Amino acid sequence: MQVVSQARRLSRALKSPILLNSDRFLAPDFRFLESPLTSLQCPNHHSFSSLTPCFSGMIQSNHLQTAQQPMYLMMSRASFASEASTAERNPTEAVKELYDKMLDSVVVKRSMPPNAWLWSLLENCKNHDDIKLLFDILEKLRRFRLSNLRIHEDFNCNLCREIAKTCARVGALDYGKKALWKHNVYGLTPSIGSAHHLLLYSKNHNNTKLMVEIMKLLKRNGLPLQPGTADIVFSICYNTDNWELMSKYSKRFVKAGVKLRQTTFDVWMEFAAKIGDTETLWKIEKLRSESMKQHSLVTGFSCAKGFLLEHKPEDAAGIIQVLNQTLSDAKKSGITAELQKLVNEWPLEVIKRQKEEDRKALATSLKSDIPAMVSSLLGMGLEVSVNVEDLTSKEGILY
């Protein structure tokens, strides 16, 4: 009987754990024992109602509200600034302070920071790490606008252009190119104006690779080409002596119906004359004459060089005479300088670009046709002072 009694007591002891939901099995300070875990993470085995306080901060207990404070610090670092904490090492002090203020406004105060802070952050960006913080806060602002303010529109174009300009100024081109994507996580509205800032950087650094990348982005994201785009692209091609790229993009601009500026025609026609491509030169001239009545100093002399390449010195003199009649007095003074460059610089430049077997014939032709052009100008009553002897005495003119 004693054995049976002990067995019954043992059985009751083993069955007792089924009452886990009973308060008598909970320690009086169970909530406080659990709160450190809650402040760090949300265990997967809790119900949805027990997960909610972890993310929303809607905690009923005052003690738990206090215990939640470390969680915010971790979220602001891990969830809202993970990229900055791992990748940022040397942002400038002013940018870091503004970034922290804006982050605090979004995360703690749950309010949109003043626009002036973002503009100030832009102005203070000095290096690549600053730009990283800029794009990090842009992404967070976009999320906040979308989820809290229900604003689905991107930031305005003026801000986006300034962001691209800042990226170009700092040299953060990887981020600058992100501003040209139609679909991006930063709330940026791509525009051709933004692209121009990056193209100007390419021009200032003679960076054709960057120019090609930007032009690809414009095409992929459906950004319309503008006359200013052609101006910059043609200048880059000319400065880097890349006729192949200029030919490629000129077709693209013409096909898109872009109305080219006089300065664009200047660069295009001067390049064609420099390499001796008369076929392309006359096609460009036909296109130019359809939109412009008068020649500029550069396009006029480009045509004169084209006539010389075709052994027509009188026609070359005739177009220079037209320039003398149509150009303003201020620009007319440049005729003599252009004539001297035509004699001193252009022959050697165009000859060296020809096939080796054609160079001697062209040199012989220019050696006689350029003096004949000058004589025709004098016969037309145009006062020119050009030293034609420089042409015949230059070494290498026949090679």
CSV table of C-alpha atoms in Angstrom, one decimal:
chain,number,residue,atom,x,y,z
A,1,MET,CA,0.0,0.0,0.0
A,2,GLN,CA,2.9,2.3,0.8
A,3,VAL,CA,4.4,1.6,-2.5
A,4,VAL,CA,1.0,2.4,-4.3
A,5,SER,CA,0.6,5.7,-2.3
A,6,GLN,CA,4.1,6.8,-3.3
A,7,ALA,CA,3.4,5.9,-7.0
A,8,ARG,CA,0.2,8.0,-6.9
A,9,ARG,CA,2.0,11.0,-5.5
A,10,LEU,CA,4.8,10.7,-8.1
A,11,SER,CA,2.1,10.5,-10.9
A,12,ARG,CA,0.5,13.7,-9.7
A,13,ALA,CA,3.9,15.5,-9.6
A,14,LEU,CA,4.6,14.4,-13.2
A,15,LYS,CA,1.2,15.6,-14.5
A,16,SER,CA,1.5,19.0,-12.9
A,17,PRO,CA,3.5,20.7,-15.7
A,18,ILE,CA,0.4,20.7,-18.0
A,19,LEU,CA,-0.7,23.8,-16.1
A,20,LEU,CA,1.9,26.1,-17.7
A,21,ASN,CA,-0.6,28.8,-18.3
A,22,SER,CA,-1.4,29.1,-14.7
A,23,ASP,CA,-0.2,32.2,-12.9
A,24,ARG,CA,1.1,30.2,-10.0
A,25,PHE,CA,3.9,28.8,-12.3
A,26,LEU,CA,5.1,32.2,-13.4
A,27,ALA,CA,7.6,34.2,-11.4
A,28,PRO,CA,6.3,37.4,-10.0
A,29,ASP,CA,8.8,39.4,-12.1
A,30,PHE,CA,8.4,37.4,-15.3
A,31,ARG,CA,7.8,40.5,-17.4
A,32,PHE,CA,10.9,42.1,-16.3
A,33,LEU,CA,12.9,39.0,-16.9
A,34,GLU,CA,11.6,38.8,-20.5
A,35,SER,CA,12.0,42.5,-21.4
A,36,PRO,CA,15.8,42.4,-22.2
A,37,LEU,CA,15.0,39.7,-24.8
A,38,THR,CA,12.2,41.8,-26.2
A,39,SER,CA,14.3,44.9,-26.5
A,40,LEU,CA,16.9,43.0,-28.6
A,41,GLN,CA,14.7,40.9,-30.9
A,42,CYS,CA,11.3,39.5,-31.5
A,43,PRO,CA,11.3,35.7,-30.9
A,44,ASN,CA,9.6,33.8,-33.7
A,45,HIS,CA,7.6,31.6,-31.3
A,46,HIS,CA,5.6,34.5,-29.9
A,47,SER,CA,2.1,35.3,-31.1
A,48,PHE,CA,1.4,38.3,-33.4
A,49,SER,CA,0.1,40.2,-30.4
A,50,SER,CA,3.4,39.7,-28.6
A,51,LEU,CA,5.4,40.7,-31.7
A,52,THR,CA,3.5,44.0,-32.2
A,53,PRO,CA,5.0,45.9,-29.2
A,54,CYS,CA,8.5,45.0,-30.6
A,55,PHE,CA,7.9,47.0,-33.8
A,56,SER,CA,5.4,49.7,-32.9
A,57,GLY,CA,6.4,50.6,-29.4
A,58,MET,CA,2.8,50.3,-28.2
A,59,ILE,CA,3.7,48.8,-24.9
A,60,GLN,CA,1.2,49.0,-22.0
A,61,SER,CA,3.7,48.7,-19.2
A,62,ASN,CA,5.7,51.7,-18.3
A,63,HIS,CA,8.6,49.5,-17.4
A,64,LEU,CA,8.5,47.9,-20.9
A,65,GLN,CA,8.5,51.3,-22.5
A,66,THR,CA,11.7,52.1,-20.7
A,67,ALA,CA,13.2,48.8,-21.7
A,68,GLN,CA,12.3,49.5,-25.3
A,69,GLN,CA,14.8,52.4,-25.6
A,70,PRO,CA,17.8,50.2,-26.5
A,71,MET,CA,15.7,48.7,-29.3
A,72,TYR,CA,15.3,52.1,-31.0
A,73,LEU,CA,19.0,52.7,-30.9
A,74,MET,CA,19.6,49.3,-32.5
A,75,MET,CA,16.9,49.8,-35.1
A,76,SER,CA,18.2,53.3,-36.0
A,77,ARG,CA,21.6,51.8,-36.5
A,78,ALA,CA,20.8,48.4,-38.0
A,79,SER,CA,17.6,49.0,-39.9
A,80,PHE,CA,17.8,52.6,-40.9
A,81,ALA,CA,21.6,53.2,-41.2
A,82,SER,CA,23.1,49.8,-41.9
A,83,GLU,CA,24.8,51.0,-45.0
A,84,ALA,CA,26.3,54.0,-43.4
A,85,SER,CA,27.6,52.1,-40.4
A,86,THR,CA,29.3,49.5,-42.5
A,87,ALA,CA,30.5,51.5,-45.5
A,88,GLU,CA,30.9,55.0,-44.2
A,89,ARG,CA,34.3,55.9,-42.7
A,90,ASN,CA,35.1,59.5,-43.5
A,91,PRO,CA,32.1,61.7,-44.1
A,92,THR,CA,32.6,65.3,-43.3
A,93,GLU,CA,31.4,66.5,-39.9
A,94,ALA,CA,28.7,68.9,-41.3
A,95,VAL,CA,27.2,66.2,-43.5
A,96,LYS,CA,27.2,63.7,-40.7
A,97,GLU,CA,25.4,66.1,-38.3
A,98,LEU,CA,22.7,66.9,-40.9
A,99,TYR,CA,22.3,63.2,-41.7
A,100,ASP,CA,21.8,62.4,-38.0
A,101,LYS,CA,19.3,65.2,-37.5
A,102,MET,CA,17.2,64.0,-40.5
A,103,LEU,CA,17.4,60.4,-39.4
A,104,ASP,CA,16.3,61.4,-35.9
A,105,SER,CA,13.4,63.3,-37.4
A,106,VAL,CA,12.2,60.3,-39.4
A,107,VAL,CA,12.8,57.6,-36.9
A,108,VAL,CA,12.1,59.2,-33.5
A,109,LYS,CA,9.8,62.1,-34.2
A,110,ARG,CA,8.2,60.4,-37.2
A,111,SER,CA,8.0,63.6,-39.1
A,112,MET,CA,9.4,64.9,-42.4
A,113,PRO,CA,12.6,67.0,-41.8
A,114,PRO,CA,12.7,70.5,-43.2
A,115,ASN,CA,13.6,70.8,-46.8
A,116,ALA,CA,16.4,73.2,-45.8
A,117,TRP,CA,18.3,70.4,-44.1
A,118,LEU,CA,18.4,68.4,-47.3
A,119,TRP,CA,19.6,71.4,-49.4
A,120,SER,CA,22.2,72.2,-46.8
A,121,LEU,CA,23.4,68.6,-46.8
A,122,LEU,CA,23.8,68.9,-50.6
A,123,GLU,CA,25.8,72.0,-50.3
A,124,ASN,CA,28.1,70.5,-47.7
A,125,CYS,CA,29.0,67.3,-49.6
A,126,LYS,CA,32.7,67.2,-50.1
A,127,ASN,CA,33.6,63.6,-50.8
A,128,HIS,CA,32.3,60.2,-51.8
A,129,ASP,CA,31.4,59.2,-48.3
A,130,ASP,CA,29.2,62.3,-48.0
A,131,ILE,CA,27.4,61.3,-51.2
A,132,LYS,CA,26.8,57.8,-49.7
A,133,LEU,CA,25.1,59.4,-46.7
A,134,LEU,CA,23.1,61.6,-49.0
A,135,PHE,CA,21.7,58.7,-51.0
A,136,ASP,CA,21.1,56.7,-47.8
A,137,ILE,CA,18.9,59.5,-46.3
A,138,LEU,CA,17.2,59.9,-49.7
A,139,GLU,CA,16.1,56.3,-49.7
A,140,LYS,CA,14.8,56.6,-46.1
A,141,LEU,CA,12.9,59.8,-46.9
A,142,ARG,CA,11.3,58.2,-49.9
A,143,ARG,CA,10.1,55.3,-47.7
A,144,PHE,CA,8.8,57.6,-45.1
A,145,ARG,CA,6.9,59.7,-47.6
A,146,LEU,CA,5.4,56.6,-49.1
A,147,SER,CA,4.5,54.7,-45.9
A,148,ASN,CA,3.7,57.5,-43.5
A,149,LEU,CA,2.6,60.5,-45.6
A,150,ARG,CA,1.2,58.4,-48.5
A,151,ILE,CA,3.1,60.6,-51.0
A,152,HIS,CA,3.8,58.5,-54.1
A,153,GLU,CA,5.4,61.2,-56.2
A,154,ASP,CA,9.2,61.5,-56.5
A,155,PHE,CA,11.1,64.5,-55.4
A,156,ASN,CA,10.9,67.5,-57.8
A,157,CYS,CA,13.2,67.9,-60.8
A,158,ASN,CA,15.1,70.8,-59.3
A,159,LEU,CA,16.3,68.8,-56.4
A,160,CYS,CA,17.2,65.9,-58.6
A,161,ARG,CA,19.3,68.1,-60.9
A,162,GLU,CA,21.2,69.5,-57.9
A,163,ILE,CA,21.9,66.0,-56.6
A,164,ALA,CA,23.4,65.0,-60.0
A,165,LYS,CA,25.3,68.3,-60.0
A,166,THR,CA,26.7,67.5,-56.5
A,167,CYS,CA,27.7,64.0,-57.6
A,168,ALA,CA,29.6,65.5,-60.5
A,169,ARG,CA,31.2,68.1,-58.3
A,170,VAL,CA,32.4,65.5,-55.8
A,171,GLY,CA,33.3,63.0,-58.5
A,172,ALA,CA,30.8,60.3,-57.2
A,173,LEU,CA,29.8,59.2,-60.7
A,174,ASP,CA,28.5,55.8,-59.6
A,175,TYR,CA,25.8,57.6,-57.6
A,176,GLY,CA,25.3,60.3,-60.2
A,177,LYS,CA,24.4,57.7,-62.8
A,178,LYS,CA,21.8,56.3,-60.4
A,179,ALA,CA,20.0,59.6,-60.7
A,180,LEU,CA,19.3,58.8,-64.4
A,181,TRP,CA,17.3,55.6,-63.7
A,182,LYS,CA,13.6,56.0,-64.2
A,183,HIS,CA,12.9,53.3,-61.5
A,184,ASN,CA,15.0,53.9,-58.4
A,185,VAL,CA,14.7,53.6,-54.7
A,186,TYR,CA,15.7,57.2,-53.9
A,187,GLY,CA,12.7,59.0,-55.2
A,188,LEU,CA,14.7,60.8,-57.9
A,189,THR,CA,13.1,62.0,-61.1
A,190,PRO,CA,15.6,61.5,-63.9
A,191,SER,CA,15.9,64.4,-66.4
A,192,ILE,CA,18.2,65.4,-69.3
A,193,GLY,CA,19.3,68.3,-67.1
A,194,SER,CA,20.8,65.9,-64.6
A,195,ALA,CA,22.5,64.0,-67.4
A,196,HIS,CA,24.1,67.3,-68.6
A,197,HIS,CA,25.9,67.8,-65.3
A,198,LEU,CA,27.5,64.3,-65.7
A,199,LEU,CA,28.3,65.0,-69.3
A,200,LEU,CA,30.0,68.2,-68.4
A,201,TYR,CA,32.1,66.3,-66.0
A,202,SER,CA,33.0,63.9,-68.8
A,203,LYS,CA,33.9,66.9,-71.0
A,204,ASN,CA,36.1,68.5,-68.4
A,205,HIS,CA,38.0,65.2,-67.9
A,206,ASN,CA,37.9,64.0,-71.6
A,207,ASN,CA,36.2,60.9,-70.4
A,208,THR,CA,34.6,59.2,-73.4
A,209,LYS,CA,33.9,56.0,-71.5
A,210,LEU,CA,31.6,58.0,-69.0
A,211,MET,CA,30.0,59.8,-71.9
A,212,VAL,CA,29.1,56.4,-73.6
A,213,GLU,CA,27.7,55.1,-70.3
A,214,ILE,CA,25.5,58.2,-69.9
A,215,MET,CA,24.2,58.0,-73.4
A,216,LYS,CA,23.3,54.4,-72.9
A,217,LEU,CA,21.4,55.4,-69.7
A,218,LEU,CA,19.5,58.1,-71.6
A,219,LYS,CA,18.4,55.6,-74.1
A,220,ARG,CA,17.4,52.9,-71.6
A,221,ASN,CA,15.4,55.3,-69.5
A,222,GLY,CA,13.7,57.1,-72.3
A,223,LEU,CA,15.2,60.6,-71.6
A,224,PRO,CA,14.8,62.9,-74.7
A,225,LEU,CA,17.9,64.3,-76.3
A,226,GLN,CA,18.3,68.0,-76.4
A,227,PRO,CA,20.4,70.5,-78.4
A,228,GLY,CA,22.5,71.1,-75.3
A,229,THR,CA,23.2,67.3,-75.1
A,230,ALA,CA,24.6,67.4,-78.7
A,231,ASP,CA,26.7,70.4,-77.9
A,232,ILE,CA,28.4,68.6,-75.0
A,233,VAL,CA,28.7,65.2,-76.7
A,234,PHE,CA,30.2,66.7,-79.9
A,235,SER,CA,32.7,68.7,-77.9
A,236,ILE,CA,33.8,65.6,-76.0
A,237,CYS,CA,34.3,63.7,-79.3
A,238,TYR,CA,36.2,66.6,-80.8
A,239,ASN,CA,38.5,67.1,-77.8
A,240,THR,CA,39.3,63.4,-77.6
A,241,ASP,CA,39.8,63.2,-81.4
A,242,ASN,CA,37.2,60.5,-81.7
A,243,TRP,CA,35.5,60.9,-85.1
A,244,GLU,CA,34.0,57.4,-84.9
A,245,LEU,CA,32.0,58.3,-81.8
A,246,MET,CA,30.9,61.7,-83.3
A,247,SER,CA,29.6,59.9,-86.4
A,248,LYS,CA,27.7,57.4,-84.3
A,249,TYR,CA,26.0,60.0,-82.1
A,250,SER,CA,25.4,62.5,-84.9
A,251,LYS,CA,23.2,59.9,-86.5
A,252,ARG,CA,21.3,59.4,-83.3
A,253,PHE,CA,20.7,63.1,-82.8
A,254,VAL,CA,19.6,63.7,-86.4
A,255,LYS,CA,17.3,60.7,-86.2
A,256,ALA,CA,15.7,62.0,-83.0
A,257,GLY,CA,15.0,65.3,-84.8
A,258,VAL,CA,17.1,67.4,-82.4
A,259,LYS,CA,17.5,70.9,-83.7
A,260,LEU,CA,21.3,71.4,-83.6
A,261,ARG,CA,22.8,74.7,-82.5
A,262,GLN,CA,25.3,76.7,-84.5
A,263,THR,CA,28.1,75.8,-82.0
A,264,THR,CA,27.3,72.1,-82.7
A,265,PHE,CA,27.6,72.5,-86.4
A,266,ASP,CA,30.9,74.4,-85.8
A,267,VAL,CA,32.5,71.5,-84.0
A,268,TRP,CA,31.0,68.9,-86.4
A,269,MET,CA,32.1,70.6,-89.6
A,270,GLU,CA,35.5,71.6,-88.3
A,271,PHE,CA,36.2,68.0,-87.4
A,272,ALA,CA,35.1,66.7,-90.8
A,273,ALA,CA,37.4,69.3,-92.5
A,274,LYS,CA,40.3,68.3,-90.2
A,275,ILE,CA,40.1,64.7,-91.2
A,276,GLY,CA,39.5,65.4,-94.9
A,277,ASP,CA,36.0,63.8,-95.1
A,278,THR,CA,34.4,66.0,-97.7
A,279,GLU,CA,31.5,63.6,-98.3
A,280,THR,CA,30.4,64.0,-94.7
A,281,LEU,CA,31.2,67.7,-94.7
A,282,TRP,CA,28.8,68.5,-97.5
A,283,LYS,CA,26.0,66.4,-95.9
A,284,ILE,CA,26.5,68.4,-92.7
A,285,GLU,CA,26.5,71.6,-94.6
A,286,LYS,CA,23.2,70.7,-96.3
A,287,LEU,CA,21.7,69.9,-92.9
A,288,ARG,CA,23.0,73.2,-91.5
A,289,SER,CA,21.7,75.3,-94.4
A,290,GLU,CA,18.2,74.0,-93.8
A,291,SER,CA,18.0,75.6,-90.4
A,292,MET,CA,20.5,78.5,-90.7
A,293,LYS,CA,20.9,81.1,-93.4
A,294,GLN,CA,24.3,82.4,-92.7
A,295,HIS,CA,27.7,80.8,-92.0
A,296,SER,CA,29.6,81.3,-88.8
A,297,LEU,CA,33.4,81.9,-89.1
A,298,VAL,CA,34.1,78.2,-88.3
A,299,THR,CA,31.5,76.6,-90.7
A,300,GLY,CA,32.5,79.1,-93.5
A,301,PHE,CA,36.2,78.2,-93.3
A,302,SER,CA,35.3,74.5,-93.0
A,303,CYS,CA,33.6,74.7,-96.3
A,304,ALA,CA,36.6,76.6,-97.7
A,305,LYS,CA,38.8,73.7,-96.7
A,306,GLY,CA,36.4,71.3,-98.3
A,307,PHE,CA,36.7,73.2,-101.6
A,308,LEU,CA,40.5,73.1,-101.3
A,309,LEU,CA,40.4,69.3,-100.8
A,310,GLU,CA,38.4,69.2,-104.1
A,311,HIS,CA,40.9,71.4,-105.9
A,312,LYS,CA,38.6,74.4,-106.1
A,313,PRO,CA,40.6,77.4,-104.8
A,314,GLU,CA,38.3,80.0,-106.4
A,315,ASP,CA,35.3,78.5,-104.6
A,316,ALA,CA,37.2,78.5,-101.4
A,317,ALA,CA,38.0,82.2,-101.9
A,318,GLY,CA,34.4,82.9,-102.7
A,319,ILE,CA,33.0,81.6,-99.4
A,320,ILE,CA,35.6,83.6,-97.5
A,321,GLN,CA,34.5,86.7,-99.3
A,322,VAL,CA,30.9,85.9,-98.3
A,323,LEU,CA,32.1,85.7,-94.7
A,324,ASN,CA,33.7,89.1,-95.0
A,325,GLN,CA,30.4,90.6,-96.2
A,326,THR,CA,28.0,88.9,-93.8
A,327,LEU,CA,29.9,88.7,-90.5
A,328,SER,CA,29.7,91.4,-87.9
A,329,ASP,CA,32.7,93.7,-87.5
A,330,ALA,CA,33.6,91.9,-84.2
A,331,LYS,CA,33.7,88.5,-85.8
A,332,LYS,CA,35.1,89.8,-89.1
A,333,SER,CA,38.4,90.4,-87.4
A,334,GLY,CA,38.9,86.7,-87.0
A,335,ILE,CA,39.1,86.0,-90.7
A,336,THR,CA,42.9,86.8,-90.9
A,337,ALA,CA,43.6,84.5,-87.9
A,338,GLU,CA,41.6,81.7,-89.5
A,339,LEU,CA,43.4,82.2,-92.8
A,340,GLN,CA,46.8,81.9,-91.1
A,341,LYS,CA,45.7,78.7,-89.3
A,342,LEU,CA,44.5,77.3,-92.7
A,343,VAL,CA,48.0,77.9,-94.0
A,344,ASN,CA,50.1,77.0,-91.0
A,345,GLU,CA,48.2,74.2,-89.2
A,346,TRP,CA,45.5,72.6,-91.3
A,347,PRO,CA,47.5,71.2,-94.2
A,348,LEU,CA,49.8,69.1,-91.9
A,349,GLU,CA,46.8,67.9,-89.9
A,350,VAL,CA,44.7,66.8,-92.8
A,351,ILE,CA,47.6,65.2,-94.7
A,352,LYS,CA,48.7,63.0,-91.8
A,353,ARG,CA,45.2,61.6,-91.5
A,354,GLN,CA,45.1,60.3,-95.1
A,355,LYS,CA,46.3,56.9,-96.3
A,356,GLU,CA,50.0,56.9,-96.9
A,357,GLU,CA,49.7,56.4,-100.6
A,358,ASP,CA,47.4,59.5,-100.9
A,359,ARG,CA,49.4,61.9,-98.8
A,360,LYS,CA,51.9,63.1,-101.5
A,361,ALA,CA,49.2,63.9,-104.0
A,362,LEU,CA,47.2,65.9,-101.5
A,363,ALA,CA,50.3,67.8,-100.3
A,364,THR,CA,51.2,68.7,-103.9
A,365,SER,CA,47.6,69.9,-104.5
A,366,LEU,CA,47.4,72.0,-101.4
A,367,LYS,CA,50.8,73.5,-102.1
A,368,SER,CA,49.4,75.0,-105.2
A,369,ASP,CA,45.7,75.5,-104.4
A,370,ILE,CA,46.2,77.5,-101.2
A,371,PRO,CA,48.3,80.2,-102.8
A,372,ALA,CA,45.8,80.3,-105.6
A,373,MET,CA,43.0,80.9,-103.1
A,374,VAL,CA,44.9,83.7,-101.5
A,375,SER,CA,45.5,85.3,-104.9
A,376,SER,CA,41.8,85.1,-105.6
A,377,LEU,CA,41.0,86.8,-102.3
A,378,LEU,CA,43.4,89.7,-103.2
A,379,GLY,CA,41.8,89.9,-106.6
A,380,MET,CA,38.4,90.3,-104.9
A,381,GLY,CA,39.7,93.3,-103.0
A,382,LEU,CA,40.0,91.5,-99.7
A,383,GLU,CA,43.0,92.7,-97.7
A,384,VAL,CA,44.8,89.7,-96.3
A,385,SER,CA,48.2,89.3,-94.8
A,386,VAL,CA,49.0,85.7,-94.9
A,387,ASN,CA,52.6,84.3,-95.2
A,388,VAL,CA,52.1,81.6,-97.9
A,389,GLU,CA,55.8,80.9,-97.8
A,390,ASP,CA,55.2,79.0,-94.5
A,391,LEU,CA,53.2,76.5,-96.5
A,392,THR,CA,56.0,75.7,-99.0
A,393,SER,CA,58.8,75.8,-96.4
A,394,LYS,CA,57.3,73.5,-93.8
A,395,GLU,CA,59.1,70.2,-93.4
A,396,GLY,CA,56.8,67.2,-93.8
A,397,ILE,CA,54.3,68.8,-96.1
A,398,LEU,CA,55.1,66.3,-98.7
A,399,TYR,CA,55.1,63.3,-96.4
